[in-house]
Coordinates of C-alpha atoms and ligand atoms in Angstrom, one line a residue:
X1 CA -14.4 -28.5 2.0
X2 CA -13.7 -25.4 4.0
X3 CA -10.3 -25.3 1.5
X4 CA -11.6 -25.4 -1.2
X5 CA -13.8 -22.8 -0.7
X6 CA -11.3 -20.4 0.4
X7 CA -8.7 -21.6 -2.1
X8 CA -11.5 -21.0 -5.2
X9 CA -12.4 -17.4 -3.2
X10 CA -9.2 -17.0 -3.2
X11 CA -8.8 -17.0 -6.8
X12 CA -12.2 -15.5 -7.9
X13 CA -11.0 -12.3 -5.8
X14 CA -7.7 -12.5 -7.1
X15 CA -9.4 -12.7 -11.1
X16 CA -11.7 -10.0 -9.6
X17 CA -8.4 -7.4 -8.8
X18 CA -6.8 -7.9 -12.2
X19 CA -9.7 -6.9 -13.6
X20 CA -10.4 -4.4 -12.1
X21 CA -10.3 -0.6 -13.8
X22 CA -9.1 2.7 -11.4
X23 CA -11.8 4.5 -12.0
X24 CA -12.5 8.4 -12.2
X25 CA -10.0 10.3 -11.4
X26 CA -12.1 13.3 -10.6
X27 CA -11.9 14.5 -6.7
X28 CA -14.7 13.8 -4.6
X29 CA -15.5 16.5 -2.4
X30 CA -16.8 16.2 1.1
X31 CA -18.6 19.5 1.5
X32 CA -18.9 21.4 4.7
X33 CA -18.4 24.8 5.1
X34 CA -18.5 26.4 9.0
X35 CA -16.8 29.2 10.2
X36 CA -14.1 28.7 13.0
X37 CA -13.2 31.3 15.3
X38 CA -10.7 32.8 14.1
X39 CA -12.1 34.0 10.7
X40 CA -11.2 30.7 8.6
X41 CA -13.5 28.6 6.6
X42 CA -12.8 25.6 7.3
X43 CA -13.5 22.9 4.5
X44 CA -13.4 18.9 4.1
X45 CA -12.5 17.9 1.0
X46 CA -11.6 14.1 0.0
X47 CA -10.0 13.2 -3.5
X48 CA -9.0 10.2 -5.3
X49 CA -5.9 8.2 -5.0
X50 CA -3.2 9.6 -8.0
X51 CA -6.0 12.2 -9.1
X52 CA -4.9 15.9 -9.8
X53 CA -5.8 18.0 -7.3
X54 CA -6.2 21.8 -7.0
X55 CA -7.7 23.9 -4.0
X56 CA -8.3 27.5 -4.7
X57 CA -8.0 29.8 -1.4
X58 CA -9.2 33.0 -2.9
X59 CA -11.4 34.1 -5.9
X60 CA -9.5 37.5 -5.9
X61 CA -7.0 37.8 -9.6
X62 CA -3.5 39.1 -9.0
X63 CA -4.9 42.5 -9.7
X64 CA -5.9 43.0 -6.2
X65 CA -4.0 40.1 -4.9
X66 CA -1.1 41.0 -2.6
X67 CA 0.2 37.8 -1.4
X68 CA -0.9 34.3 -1.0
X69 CA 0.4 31.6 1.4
X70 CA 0.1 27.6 2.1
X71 CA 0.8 26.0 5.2
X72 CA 0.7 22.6 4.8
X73 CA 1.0 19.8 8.3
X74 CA 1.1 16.3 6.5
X75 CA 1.1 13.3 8.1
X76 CA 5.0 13.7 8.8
X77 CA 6.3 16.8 7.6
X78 CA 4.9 20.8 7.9
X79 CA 5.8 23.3 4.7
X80 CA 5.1 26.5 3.6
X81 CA 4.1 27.7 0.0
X82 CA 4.0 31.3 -0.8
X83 CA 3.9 34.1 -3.3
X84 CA 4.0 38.0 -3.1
X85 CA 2.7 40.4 -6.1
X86 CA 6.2 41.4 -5.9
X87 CA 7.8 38.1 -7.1
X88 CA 9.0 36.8 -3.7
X89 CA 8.0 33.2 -3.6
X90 CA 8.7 30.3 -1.1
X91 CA 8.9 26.5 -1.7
X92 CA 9.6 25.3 1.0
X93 CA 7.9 21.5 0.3
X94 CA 9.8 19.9 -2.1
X95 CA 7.7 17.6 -3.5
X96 CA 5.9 18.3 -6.4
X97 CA 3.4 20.9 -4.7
X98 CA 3.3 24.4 -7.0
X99 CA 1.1 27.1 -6.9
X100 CA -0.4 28.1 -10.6
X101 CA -2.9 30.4 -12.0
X102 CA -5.7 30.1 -13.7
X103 CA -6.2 32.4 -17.1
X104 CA -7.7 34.6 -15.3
X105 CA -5.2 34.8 -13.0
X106 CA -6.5 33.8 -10.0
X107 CA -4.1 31.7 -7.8
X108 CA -4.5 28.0 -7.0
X109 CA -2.2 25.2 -5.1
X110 CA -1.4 22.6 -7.5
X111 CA -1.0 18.8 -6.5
X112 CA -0.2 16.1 -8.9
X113 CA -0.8 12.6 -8.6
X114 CA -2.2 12.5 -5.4
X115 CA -1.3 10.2 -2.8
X116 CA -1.7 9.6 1.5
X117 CA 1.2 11.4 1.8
X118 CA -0.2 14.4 0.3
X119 CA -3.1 13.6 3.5
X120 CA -3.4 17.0 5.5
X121 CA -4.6 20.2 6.8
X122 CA -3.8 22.7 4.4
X123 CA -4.2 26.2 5.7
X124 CA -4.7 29.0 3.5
X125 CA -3.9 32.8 4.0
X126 CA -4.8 35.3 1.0
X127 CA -4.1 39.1 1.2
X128 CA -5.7 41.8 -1.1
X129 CA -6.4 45.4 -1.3
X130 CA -8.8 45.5 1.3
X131 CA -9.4 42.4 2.9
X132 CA -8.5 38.7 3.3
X133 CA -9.3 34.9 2.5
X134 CA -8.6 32.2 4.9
X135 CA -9.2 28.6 4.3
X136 CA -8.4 25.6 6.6
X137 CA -9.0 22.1 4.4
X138 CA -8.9 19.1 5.5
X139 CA -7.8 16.7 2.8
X140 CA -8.1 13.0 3.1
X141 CA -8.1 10.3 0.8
X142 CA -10.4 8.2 -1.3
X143 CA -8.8 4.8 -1.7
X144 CA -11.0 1.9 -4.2
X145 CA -10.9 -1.3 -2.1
X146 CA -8.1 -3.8 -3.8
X147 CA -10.1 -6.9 -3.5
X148 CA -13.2 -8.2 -4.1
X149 CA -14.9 -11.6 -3.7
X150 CA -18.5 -13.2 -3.2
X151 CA -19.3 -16.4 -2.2
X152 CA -21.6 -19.2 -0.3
X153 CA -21.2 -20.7 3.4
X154 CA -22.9 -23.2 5.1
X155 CA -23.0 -21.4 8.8
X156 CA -25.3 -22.6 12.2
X157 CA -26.8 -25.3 9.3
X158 CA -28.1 -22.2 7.2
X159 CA -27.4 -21.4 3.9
X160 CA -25.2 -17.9 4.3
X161 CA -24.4 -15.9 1.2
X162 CA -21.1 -13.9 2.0
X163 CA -19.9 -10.4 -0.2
X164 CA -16.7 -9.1 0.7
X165 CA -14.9 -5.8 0.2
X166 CA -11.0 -5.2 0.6
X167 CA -8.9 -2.4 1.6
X168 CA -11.1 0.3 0.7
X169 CA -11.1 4.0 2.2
X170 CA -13.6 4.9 3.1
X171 CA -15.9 1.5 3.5
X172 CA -17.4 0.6 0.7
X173 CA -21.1 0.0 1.0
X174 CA -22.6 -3.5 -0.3
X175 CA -26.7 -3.9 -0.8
X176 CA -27.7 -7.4 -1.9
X177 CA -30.7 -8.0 -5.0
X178 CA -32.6 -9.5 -3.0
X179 CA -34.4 -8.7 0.1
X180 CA -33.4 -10.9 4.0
X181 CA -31.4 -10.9 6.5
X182 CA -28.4 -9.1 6.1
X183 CA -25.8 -8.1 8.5
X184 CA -22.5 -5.8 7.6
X185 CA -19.4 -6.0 9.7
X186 CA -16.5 -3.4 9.2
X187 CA -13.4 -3.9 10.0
X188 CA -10.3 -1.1 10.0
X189 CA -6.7 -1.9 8.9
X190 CA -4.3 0.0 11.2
X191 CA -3.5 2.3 8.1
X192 CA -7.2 3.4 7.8
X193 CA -8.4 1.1 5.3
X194 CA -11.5 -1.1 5.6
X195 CA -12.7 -4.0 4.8
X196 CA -16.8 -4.8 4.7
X197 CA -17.9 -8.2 4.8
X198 CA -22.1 -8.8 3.9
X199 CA -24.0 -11.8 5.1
X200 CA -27.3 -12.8 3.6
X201 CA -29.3 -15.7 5.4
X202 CA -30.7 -17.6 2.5
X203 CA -34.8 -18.7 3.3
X204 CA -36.2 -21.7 1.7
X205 CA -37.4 -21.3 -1.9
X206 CA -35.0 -18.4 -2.2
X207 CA -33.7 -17.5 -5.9
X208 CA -30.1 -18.3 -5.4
X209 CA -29.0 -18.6 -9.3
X210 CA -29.9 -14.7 -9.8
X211 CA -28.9 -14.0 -6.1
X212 CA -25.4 -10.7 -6.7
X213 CA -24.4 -8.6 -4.5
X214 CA -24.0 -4.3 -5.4
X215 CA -20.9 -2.8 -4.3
X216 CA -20.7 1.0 -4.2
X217 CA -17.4 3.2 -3.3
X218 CA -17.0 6.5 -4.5
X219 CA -13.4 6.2 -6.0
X220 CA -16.2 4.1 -8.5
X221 CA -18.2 5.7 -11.3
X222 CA -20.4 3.2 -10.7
X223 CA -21.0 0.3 -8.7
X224 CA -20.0 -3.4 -8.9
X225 CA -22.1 -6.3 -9.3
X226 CA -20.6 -9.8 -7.9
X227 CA -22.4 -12.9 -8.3
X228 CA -21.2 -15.3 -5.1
X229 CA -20.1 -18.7 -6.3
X230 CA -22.3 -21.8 -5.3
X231 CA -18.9 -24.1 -3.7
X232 CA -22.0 -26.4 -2.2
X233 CA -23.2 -27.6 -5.2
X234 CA -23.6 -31.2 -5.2
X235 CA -20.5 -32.8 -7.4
X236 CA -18.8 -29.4 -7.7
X237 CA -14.9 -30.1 -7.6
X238 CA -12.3 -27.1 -7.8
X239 CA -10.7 -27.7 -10.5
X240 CA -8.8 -24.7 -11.6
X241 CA -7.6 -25.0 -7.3
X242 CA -6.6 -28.6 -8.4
X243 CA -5.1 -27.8 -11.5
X244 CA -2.6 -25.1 -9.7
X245 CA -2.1 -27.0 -6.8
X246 CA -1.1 -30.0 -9.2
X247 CA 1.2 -27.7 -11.1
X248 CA 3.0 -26.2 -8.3
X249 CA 3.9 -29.6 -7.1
X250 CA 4.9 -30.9 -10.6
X251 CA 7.1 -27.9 -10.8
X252 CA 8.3 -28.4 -6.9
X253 CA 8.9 -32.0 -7.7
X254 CA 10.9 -30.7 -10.8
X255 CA 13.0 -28.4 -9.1
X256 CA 14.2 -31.2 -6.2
X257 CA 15.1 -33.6 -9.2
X258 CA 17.0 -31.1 -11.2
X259 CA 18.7 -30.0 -7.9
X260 CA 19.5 -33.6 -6.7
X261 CA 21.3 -34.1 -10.4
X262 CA 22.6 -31.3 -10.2
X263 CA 24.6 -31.9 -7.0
X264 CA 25.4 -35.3 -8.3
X265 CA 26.8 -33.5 -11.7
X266 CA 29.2 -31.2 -9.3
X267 CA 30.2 -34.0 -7.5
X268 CA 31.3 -35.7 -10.8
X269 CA 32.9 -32.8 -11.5
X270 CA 35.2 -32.7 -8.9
X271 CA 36.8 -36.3 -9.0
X272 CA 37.1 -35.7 -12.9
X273 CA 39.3 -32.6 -12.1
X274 CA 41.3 -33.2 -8.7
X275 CA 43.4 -35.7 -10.1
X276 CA 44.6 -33.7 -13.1
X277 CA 46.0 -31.3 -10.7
X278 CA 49.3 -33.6 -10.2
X279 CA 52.7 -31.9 -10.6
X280 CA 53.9 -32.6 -13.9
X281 CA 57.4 -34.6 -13.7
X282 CA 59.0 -36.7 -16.7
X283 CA 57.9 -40.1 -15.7
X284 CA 54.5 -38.8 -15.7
X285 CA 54.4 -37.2 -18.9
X286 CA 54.3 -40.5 -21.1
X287 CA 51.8 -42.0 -17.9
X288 CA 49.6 -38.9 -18.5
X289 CA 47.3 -39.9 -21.9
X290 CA 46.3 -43.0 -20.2
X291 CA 45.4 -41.6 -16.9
X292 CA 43.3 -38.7 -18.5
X293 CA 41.7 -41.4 -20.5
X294 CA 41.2 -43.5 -18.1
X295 CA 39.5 -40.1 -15.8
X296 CA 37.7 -39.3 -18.3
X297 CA 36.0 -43.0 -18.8
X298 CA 35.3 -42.4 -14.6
X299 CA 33.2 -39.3 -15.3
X300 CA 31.1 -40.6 -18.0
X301 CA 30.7 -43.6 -16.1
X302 CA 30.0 -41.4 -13.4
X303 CA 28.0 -39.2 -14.4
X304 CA 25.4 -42.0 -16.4
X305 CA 25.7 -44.1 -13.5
X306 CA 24.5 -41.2 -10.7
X307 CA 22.0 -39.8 -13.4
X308 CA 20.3 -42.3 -14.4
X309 CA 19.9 -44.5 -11.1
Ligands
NAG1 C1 -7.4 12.2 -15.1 O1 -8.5 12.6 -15.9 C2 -8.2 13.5 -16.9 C3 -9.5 13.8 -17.6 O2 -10.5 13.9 -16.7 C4 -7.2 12.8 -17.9 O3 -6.9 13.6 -19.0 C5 -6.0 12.4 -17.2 O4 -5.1 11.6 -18.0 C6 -6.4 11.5 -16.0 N1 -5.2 11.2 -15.2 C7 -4.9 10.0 -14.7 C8 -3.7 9.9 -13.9 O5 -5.7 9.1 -14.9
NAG2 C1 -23.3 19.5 2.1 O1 -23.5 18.2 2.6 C2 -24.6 18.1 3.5 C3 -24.6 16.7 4.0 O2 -23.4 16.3 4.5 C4 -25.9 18.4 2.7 O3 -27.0 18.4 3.6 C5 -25.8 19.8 2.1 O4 -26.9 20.1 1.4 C6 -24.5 19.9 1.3 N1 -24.4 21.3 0.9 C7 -24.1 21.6 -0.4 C8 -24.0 23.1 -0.7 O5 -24.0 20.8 -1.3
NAG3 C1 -15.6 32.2 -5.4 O1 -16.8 32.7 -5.8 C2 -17.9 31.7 -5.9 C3 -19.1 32.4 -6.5 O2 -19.1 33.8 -6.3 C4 -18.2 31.2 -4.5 O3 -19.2 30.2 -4.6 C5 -16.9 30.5 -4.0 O4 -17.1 30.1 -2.7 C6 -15.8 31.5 -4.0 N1 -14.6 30.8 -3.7 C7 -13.7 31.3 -2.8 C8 -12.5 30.6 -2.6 O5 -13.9 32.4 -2.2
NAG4 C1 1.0 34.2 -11.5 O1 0.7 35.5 -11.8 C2 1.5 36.5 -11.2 C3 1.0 37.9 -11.5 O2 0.8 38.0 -12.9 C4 2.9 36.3 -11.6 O3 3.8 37.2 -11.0 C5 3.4 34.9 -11.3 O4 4.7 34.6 -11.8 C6 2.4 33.9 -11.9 N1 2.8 32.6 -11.3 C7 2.9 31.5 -12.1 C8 3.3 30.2 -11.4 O5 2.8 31.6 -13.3
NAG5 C1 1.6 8.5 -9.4 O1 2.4 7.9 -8.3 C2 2.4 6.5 -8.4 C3 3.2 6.0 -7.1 O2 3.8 7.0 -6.5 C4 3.1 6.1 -9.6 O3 3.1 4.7 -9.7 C5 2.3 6.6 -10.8 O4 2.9 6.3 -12.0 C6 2.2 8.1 -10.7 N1 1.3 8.6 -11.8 C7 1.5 9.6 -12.5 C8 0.5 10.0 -13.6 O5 2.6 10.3 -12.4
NAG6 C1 -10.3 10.4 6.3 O1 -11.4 9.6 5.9 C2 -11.5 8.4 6.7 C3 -12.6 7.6 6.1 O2 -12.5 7.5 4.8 C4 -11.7 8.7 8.1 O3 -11.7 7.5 8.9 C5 -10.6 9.6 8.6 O4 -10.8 10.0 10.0 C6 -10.4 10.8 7.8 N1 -9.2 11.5 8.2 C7 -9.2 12.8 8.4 C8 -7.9 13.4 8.7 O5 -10.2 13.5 8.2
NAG7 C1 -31.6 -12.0 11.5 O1 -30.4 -12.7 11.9 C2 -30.0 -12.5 13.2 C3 -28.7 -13.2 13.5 O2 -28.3 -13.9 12.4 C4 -31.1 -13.0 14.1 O3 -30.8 -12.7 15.5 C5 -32.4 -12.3 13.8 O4 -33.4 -12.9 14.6 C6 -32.8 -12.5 12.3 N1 -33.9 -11.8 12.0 C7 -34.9 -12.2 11.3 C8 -36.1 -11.3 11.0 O5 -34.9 -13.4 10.8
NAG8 C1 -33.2 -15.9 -13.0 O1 -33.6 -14.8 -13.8 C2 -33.9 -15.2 -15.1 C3 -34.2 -13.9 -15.9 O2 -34.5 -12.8 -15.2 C4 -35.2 -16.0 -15.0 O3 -35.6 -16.4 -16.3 C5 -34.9 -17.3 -14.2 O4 -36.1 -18.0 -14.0 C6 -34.4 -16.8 -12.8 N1 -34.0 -18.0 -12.1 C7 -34.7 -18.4 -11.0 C8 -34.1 -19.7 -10.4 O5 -35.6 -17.9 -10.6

């Protein structure tokens, strides 16, 4: 039972990634502005997983701007990008990273497709004609989780309706339509990703054919509604499990035969071949129609013999 239950979750989260759509690609940001001690504004900003991203360090135009420079520490690397009013510029990233302006030339730090490795404090340091603009960001990711799935458990002889969420960063938050007993348990993957499981206790007399679960992340527009599927209805058999499981061992069983024949075949092969291999001499030469003939009766006696037994 317990199999089959995983086996069908299994597939019902598996159906449940495929269809699955990315989402918004907008950034999300984390908004927190205090002032650190040494005159930068430090920031928290989060943005999607292969969203565009620009952060703006200074609302001054090149007009009064005098230079403008990036120092970026990533999770394994530290870069610098820069530009002076006087055309000197620095790159010294390599990967993609490019400062732009906007029409009204005002400069921004370009990121395309954002991704963990782009995960950082970026520090920001903007010179003008009198004064300047210092920003340290902190930039994390928004990750969708990559799995989801929604079932029922028998668990301490109650009824236990189970909601699951994947890989997600940060947590993804699950509320169920009905009111109970609910209990969330997080759990984080050593690369920062989390997984949220949601347990309802089922009372008697509860509605369990219009019982879903709501699943809210913000790489989501939205949110996601799961219905969990009822594996302890009486007579319910698996049979899409069945099915694949009976396919995998038709093909299994397929392979084995076609390699066993196939071994045979090679086998066949050889003793057809190795005798032909004799030195030709003039004795022979008459001898030799007959003895090929008579090889080649011995392979196709050989080979219908070991195939078909
Ligand atoms: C991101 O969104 C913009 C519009 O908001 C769209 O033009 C662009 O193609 C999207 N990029 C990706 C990678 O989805
Ligand atoms: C920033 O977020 C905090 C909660 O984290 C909220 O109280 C505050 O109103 C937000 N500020 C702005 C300007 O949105
Ligand atoms: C730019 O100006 C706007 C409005 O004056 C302000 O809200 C914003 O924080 C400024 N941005 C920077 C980077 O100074
Ligand atoms: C941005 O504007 C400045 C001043 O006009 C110019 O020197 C610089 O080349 C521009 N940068 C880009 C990337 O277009
Ligand atoms: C973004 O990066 C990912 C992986 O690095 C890649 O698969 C994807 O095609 C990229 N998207 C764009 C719009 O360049
Ligand atoms: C990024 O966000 C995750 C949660 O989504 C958090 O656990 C992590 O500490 C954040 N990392 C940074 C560098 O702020
Ligand atoms: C909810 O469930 C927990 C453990 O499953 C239990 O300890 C608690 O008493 C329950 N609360 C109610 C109101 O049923
Ligand atoms: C489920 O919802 C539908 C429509 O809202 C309702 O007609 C039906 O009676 C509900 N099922 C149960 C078992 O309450």
């Amino acid at each position: 039972m317990k199999d089959m239950m995983i086996c069908a979750a299994i597939i019902f989260s598996l159906s449940e990634a495929w269809s699955q759509d990315p989402g918004t690609n907008q950034s999300i940001s984390v908004n927190s502005s205090t002032s650190s001690p040494e005159g930068f504004v430090v920031r928290n900003l989060a943005f999607n997983l292969g969203s565009e991203v620009n952060l703006d360090c200074s609302n001054k135009t090149w007009n009064e701007m005098m230079f403008v420079t990036w120092t970026i520490k990533l999770k394994n690397k530290e870069c610098r990008i820069g530009y002076s009013n006087e055309g000197l510029s620095d790159d010294l990233c390599n990967d993609g990273k490019s400062l732009r302006n906007t029409t009204s030339a005002k400069s921004y730090l370009h990121i395309p497709n954002f991704s963990n490795n782009d995960v950082g404090v970026y520090k920001c340091e903007s010179v003008y004609t009198g004064g300047n603009d210092n920003y340290l960001i902190h930039v994390n990711i928004t990750v969708g989780p990559s799995s989801l799935s929604a079932w029922f458990e028998f668990k301490d002889n109650k009824m236990v309706a189970v909601c699951k969420a994947e890989g997600g960063k940060p947590a993804a938050s699950i509320s169920w339509s009905q009111p109970g007993n609910s209990s969330s348990v997080e759990t984080a993957s050593s690369h920062g990703f989390f997984t949220v499981e949601s347990r309802l206790e089922l009372l008697e007399g509860m509605d369990k054919e219009n019982l879903s679960c709501a699943i809210r992340h913000p790489y989501w527009k939205g949110l996601r509604i799961l219905t969990p599927i009822n594996l302890l209805k009486k007579g319910y058999i698996p049979w899409l499990c069945i099915l694949i499981v009976a396919v995998i061992m038709l093909l299994a069983g397929f392979l084995l035969f076609a390699h066993k024949k196939l071994k045979t075949l090679r086998r066949c092969q050889q003793t057809e071949t190795s005798p032909s291999k004799s030195p030709p001499t003039g004795d022979v030469e008459e001898v030799e129609p007959y003895a090929s003939y008579v090889q080649r009766v011995n392979s196709i006696y050989c080979s219908s013999a070991d195939l078909f037994t």
